[in-house]
Amino acid sequence: MTHVHIIGGGLAGLSAAVDVIGRARVSVYEAGPACGGRARSYYDKALDARIDNGNHLLLSANKASFRYLGLIGAEKTLIGPGAPLFPWFDLSTNTGWTLQLSKGRVPFWAFSRRRRVPGMKLGELAMLGRLLKAGPDQTVSAFLGEGMLTRRLLEPFAISALNTPLETASAALLAAIMRETLALGGTACCPWYPAEGLSESFVDPAIAHLTRLQGEVHCGTRIAGLDVQDGRVVGLKSGSETIAIGPEDKVVFAAPSPVARTLLEPHLPDFTAPDAYESIINVHYRLPGPVTARGMLAKVGFVGLVGGVAEWIYLKGEILSVTVSAANRYAARDNDELIATIWSEIRQAVGPVLVETLPEAVPPVRLVCEKRATFAATPAQDRLRPQAKTGLANLALAGDWTQTGFPSTIEGAIRSGSEAIRALGLSH
Ligand SMILES: Cc1cc2nc3c(=O)[nH]c(=O)nc-3n(C[C@H](O)[C@H](O)[C@H](O)COP(=O)(O)OP(=O)(O)OC[C@H]3O[C@@H](n4cnc5c(N)ncnc54)[C@H](O)[C@@H]3O)c2cc1C
């Protein structure tokens, strides 16, 4: 039986493993103490709580992700309102509303004052059509207008999806997301997120599934180099050992792009990979007890914000968790000042719809800044992304940074794992 060796136990590596197990022997080598990579949960001592490194949102359109969850028996671990509902709050005008997309492709929602973005003009919808035809060198800001549809929907949607300032972000990558989500209508846009944690949804069930099928997952095993002979990988160097790669064996490289550049450039002459990154900040506030929301926030579990620093607030029991994307722009700001600013935004946006009163003083808090959360989704970086197939006969690439046609997302990472298996000629 072919033995597939997978370097990296993030979602791309796990997706490759889950895809091929049963048809091949599988070993995953993960450098860290646990799998999950940029989508993981852990116990935070200061908060005395288990948290995710960052809030992650999926949309019902993310077919590969739901297929993966199905294969590992974890599809029921996500929660969401079961409808395309997005509560929003504009901090600059103190206005709240809920975007309620219509099910199908025709945007009936835009004709209803109750369902659309307040202040938007119907004419602004034409911008969406133009964006869908964006060329590979165009940036998102070249398409944006001045109206409320831009300010209150397109800008926050684009910055969350691309994690890149819109003046430099690739319009074609945004269009790729839009074609599979907004353009298909509300059925494709129902939001989902882990009920418990990222690891409980995407990682632990995958490892249990792989282990049940005799797969091996080696955490704490950093691959530091490849031995290559006659156009094939013949060994993986880890510490003082070399893992032998037999003549029938295959390798999936699913570690992040900076590692790829170091390990692969010596063996692949024309190798390129993204080399510019954007950070994401998540701030987790621990309250004395669980908070209960009223109305739409209770139904959906999160709210989107415009007009401030915070972009999404998630209610997770006694944790209020905030996401700030494309966060390189805040690098010079003091963490305590950011924490205080975001806390006051939380109090303004959700304080009035919570049953409990939020304290004025900042509660115990953890700020997590993932410096290389994603590659910068610019046209130039997108051109550096390699295909899964490489010049080495038994090596394929996976990872959200490979050429998935998507920005850095769970969906892209999971698709890339399957694509690597296809590139090795091992798909069904
Ligand atoms: C804060 C944050 C919020 C995000 N929000 C969203 C969201 O809402 N929706 C969404 O779809 N996506 C989101 N993303 C993006 C998503 O998390 C990533 O696209 C996805 O997790 C990438 O998976 P990956 O397997 O490609 O890479 P990684 O998760 O980086 O996995 C690579 C793995 O390789 C391991 N590794 C590194 N070097 C070696 C080595 N030498 N040997 C062995 N192993 C090695 C690493 O430890 C890591 O586990 C977010 C990301 C962050 C950081």
mmCIF file of N, CA, C and O in Angstrom, residues 4 56 68 79 88 104 162 218 224 244 250 252-253 275 288 321 326 336 359 369 412:
data_model
loop_
_atom_site.group_PDB
_atom_site.id
_atom_site.type_symbol
_atom_site.label_atom_id
_atom_site.label_comp_id
_atom_site.label_asym_id
_atom_site.label_seq_id
_atom_site.Cartn_x
_atom_site.Cartn_y
_atom_site.Cartn_z
ATOM 1 N N VAL A 4 1.523 7.692 2.382
ATOM 2 C CA VAL A 4 1.541 9.133 2.147
ATOM 3 C C VAL A 4 2.030 9.825 3.413
ATOM 4 O O VAL A 4 1.431 9.672 4.480
ATOM 5 N N HIS A 56 -13.450 32.025 13.756
ATOM 6 C CA HIS A 56 -13.512 31.621 12.358
ATOM 7 C C HIS A 56 -14.974 31.466 11.946
ATOM 8 O O HIS A 56 -15.749 30.826 12.652
ATOM 9 N N TYR A 68 -15.599 17.719 4.345
ATOM 10 C CA TYR A 68 -14.563 17.283 5.296
ATOM 11 C C TYR A 68 -15.194 17.004 6.667
ATOM 12 O O TYR A 68 -14.940 15.958 7.280
ATOM 13 N N ILE A 79 -22.519 25.610 14.671
ATOM 14 C CA ILE A 79 -23.839 26.195 14.901
ATOM 15 C C ILE A 79 -23.986 27.480 14.087
ATOM 16 O O ILE A 79 -22.996 28.065 13.653
ATOM 17 N N TRP A 88 -25.819 43.743 12.263
ATOM 18 C CA TRP A 88 -24.736 44.720 12.123
ATOM 19 C C TRP A 88 -24.978 45.899 13.058
ATOM 20 O O TRP A 88 -26.126 46.178 13.432
ATOM 21 N N GLY A 104 -32.618 32.941 -2.960
ATOM 22 C CA GLY A 104 -32.082 32.664 -4.299
ATOM 23 C C GLY A 104 -31.205 33.774 -4.840
ATOM 24 O O GLY A 104 -30.820 34.701 -4.123
ATOM 25 N N LEU A 162 -10.650 38.802 2.714
ATOM 26 C CA LEU A 162 -9.307 38.898 2.125
ATOM 27 C C LEU A 162 -8.228 39.202 3.155
ATOM 28 O O LEU A 162 -7.044 39.007 2.895
ATOM 29 N N HIS A 218 2.007 12.389 14.202
ATOM 30 C CA HIS A 218 3.178 12.609 15.069
ATOM 31 C C HIS A 218 3.303 14.095 15.363
ATOM 32 O O HIS A 218 3.814 14.853 14.517
ATOM 33 N N ALA A 224 12.816 19.266 8.954
ATOM 34 C CA ALA A 224 13.779 20.363 8.785
ATOM 35 C C ALA A 224 14.442 20.344 7.410
ATOM 36 O O ALA A 224 15.182 21.268 7.065
ATOM 37 N N ALA A 244 12.630 7.535 6.096
ATOM 38 C CA ALA A 244 12.848 7.038 4.735
ATOM 39 C C ALA A 244 11.543 7.089 3.940
ATOM 40 O O ALA A 244 10.478 6.731 4.443
ATOM 41 N N LYS A 250 4.600 8.685 -1.168
ATOM 42 C CA LYS A 250 4.337 10.060 -1.658
ATOM 43 C C LYS A 250 4.437 11.017 -0.479
ATOM 44 O O LYS A 250 4.236 10.626 0.685
ATOM 45 N N VAL A 252 3.123 14.932 0.901
ATOM 46 C CA VAL A 252 2.348 16.175 0.762
ATOM 47 C C VAL A 252 3.008 17.209 1.666
ATOM 48 O O VAL A 252 3.135 16.988 2.874
ATOM 49 N N PHE A 253 3.414 18.316 1.075
ATOM 50 C CA PHE A 253 4.009 19.387 1.870
ATOM 51 C C PHE A 253 2.897 20.361 2.226
ATOM 52 O O PHE A 253 2.385 21.071 1.359
ATOM 53 N N ASP A 275 5.147 35.910 0.056
ATOM 54 C CA ASP A 275 6.141 36.300 1.058
ATOM 55 C C ASP A 275 5.745 37.587 1.786
ATOM 56 O O ASP A 275 6.567 38.225 2.419
ATOM 57 N N PRO A 288 -17.585 37.673 34.344
ATOM 58 C CA PRO A 288 -17.778 36.861 35.557
ATOM 59 C C PRO A 288 -18.704 35.669 35.319
ATOM 60 O O PRO A 288 -18.600 34.647 35.994
ATOM 61 N N SER A 321 -15.701 37.768 22.373
ATOM 62 C CA SER A 321 -14.518 37.619 21.561
ATOM 63 C C SER A 321 -14.625 38.493 20.313
ATOM 64 O O SER A 321 -15.635 38.453 19.620
ATOM 65 N N ALA A 326 -6.952 42.425 8.824
ATOM 66 C CA ALA A 326 -5.974 43.309 8.164
ATOM 67 C C ALA A 326 -5.317 44.195 9.219
ATOM 68 O O ALA A 326 -5.307 45.421 9.121
ATOM 69 N N ASP A 336 -2.804 47.869 25.247
ATOM 70 C CA ASP A 336 -3.773 48.238 26.292
ATOM 71 C C ASP A 336 -4.774 49.259 25.768
ATOM 72 O O ASP A 336 -5.961 49.220 26.107
ATOM 73 N N PRO A 359 -19.548 45.384 32.704
ATOM 74 C CA PRO A 359 -18.805 46.301 33.580
ATOM 75 C C PRO A 359 -18.163 47.429 32.760
ATOM 76 O O PRO A 359 -17.847 47.244 31.588
ATOM 77 N N CYS A 369 -2.421 38.183 18.740
ATOM 78 C CA CYS A 369 -2.132 38.732 17.412
ATOM 79 C C CYS A 369 -1.415 37.656 16.604
ATOM 80 O O CYS A 369 -0.294 37.283 16.922
ATOM 81 N N GLY A 412 -10.247 27.218 1.433
ATOM 82 C CA GLY A 412 -9.090 27.104 0.548
ATOM 83 C C GLY A 412 -8.136 26.031 1.058
ATOM 84 O O GLY A 412 -7.636 25.201 0.287
#
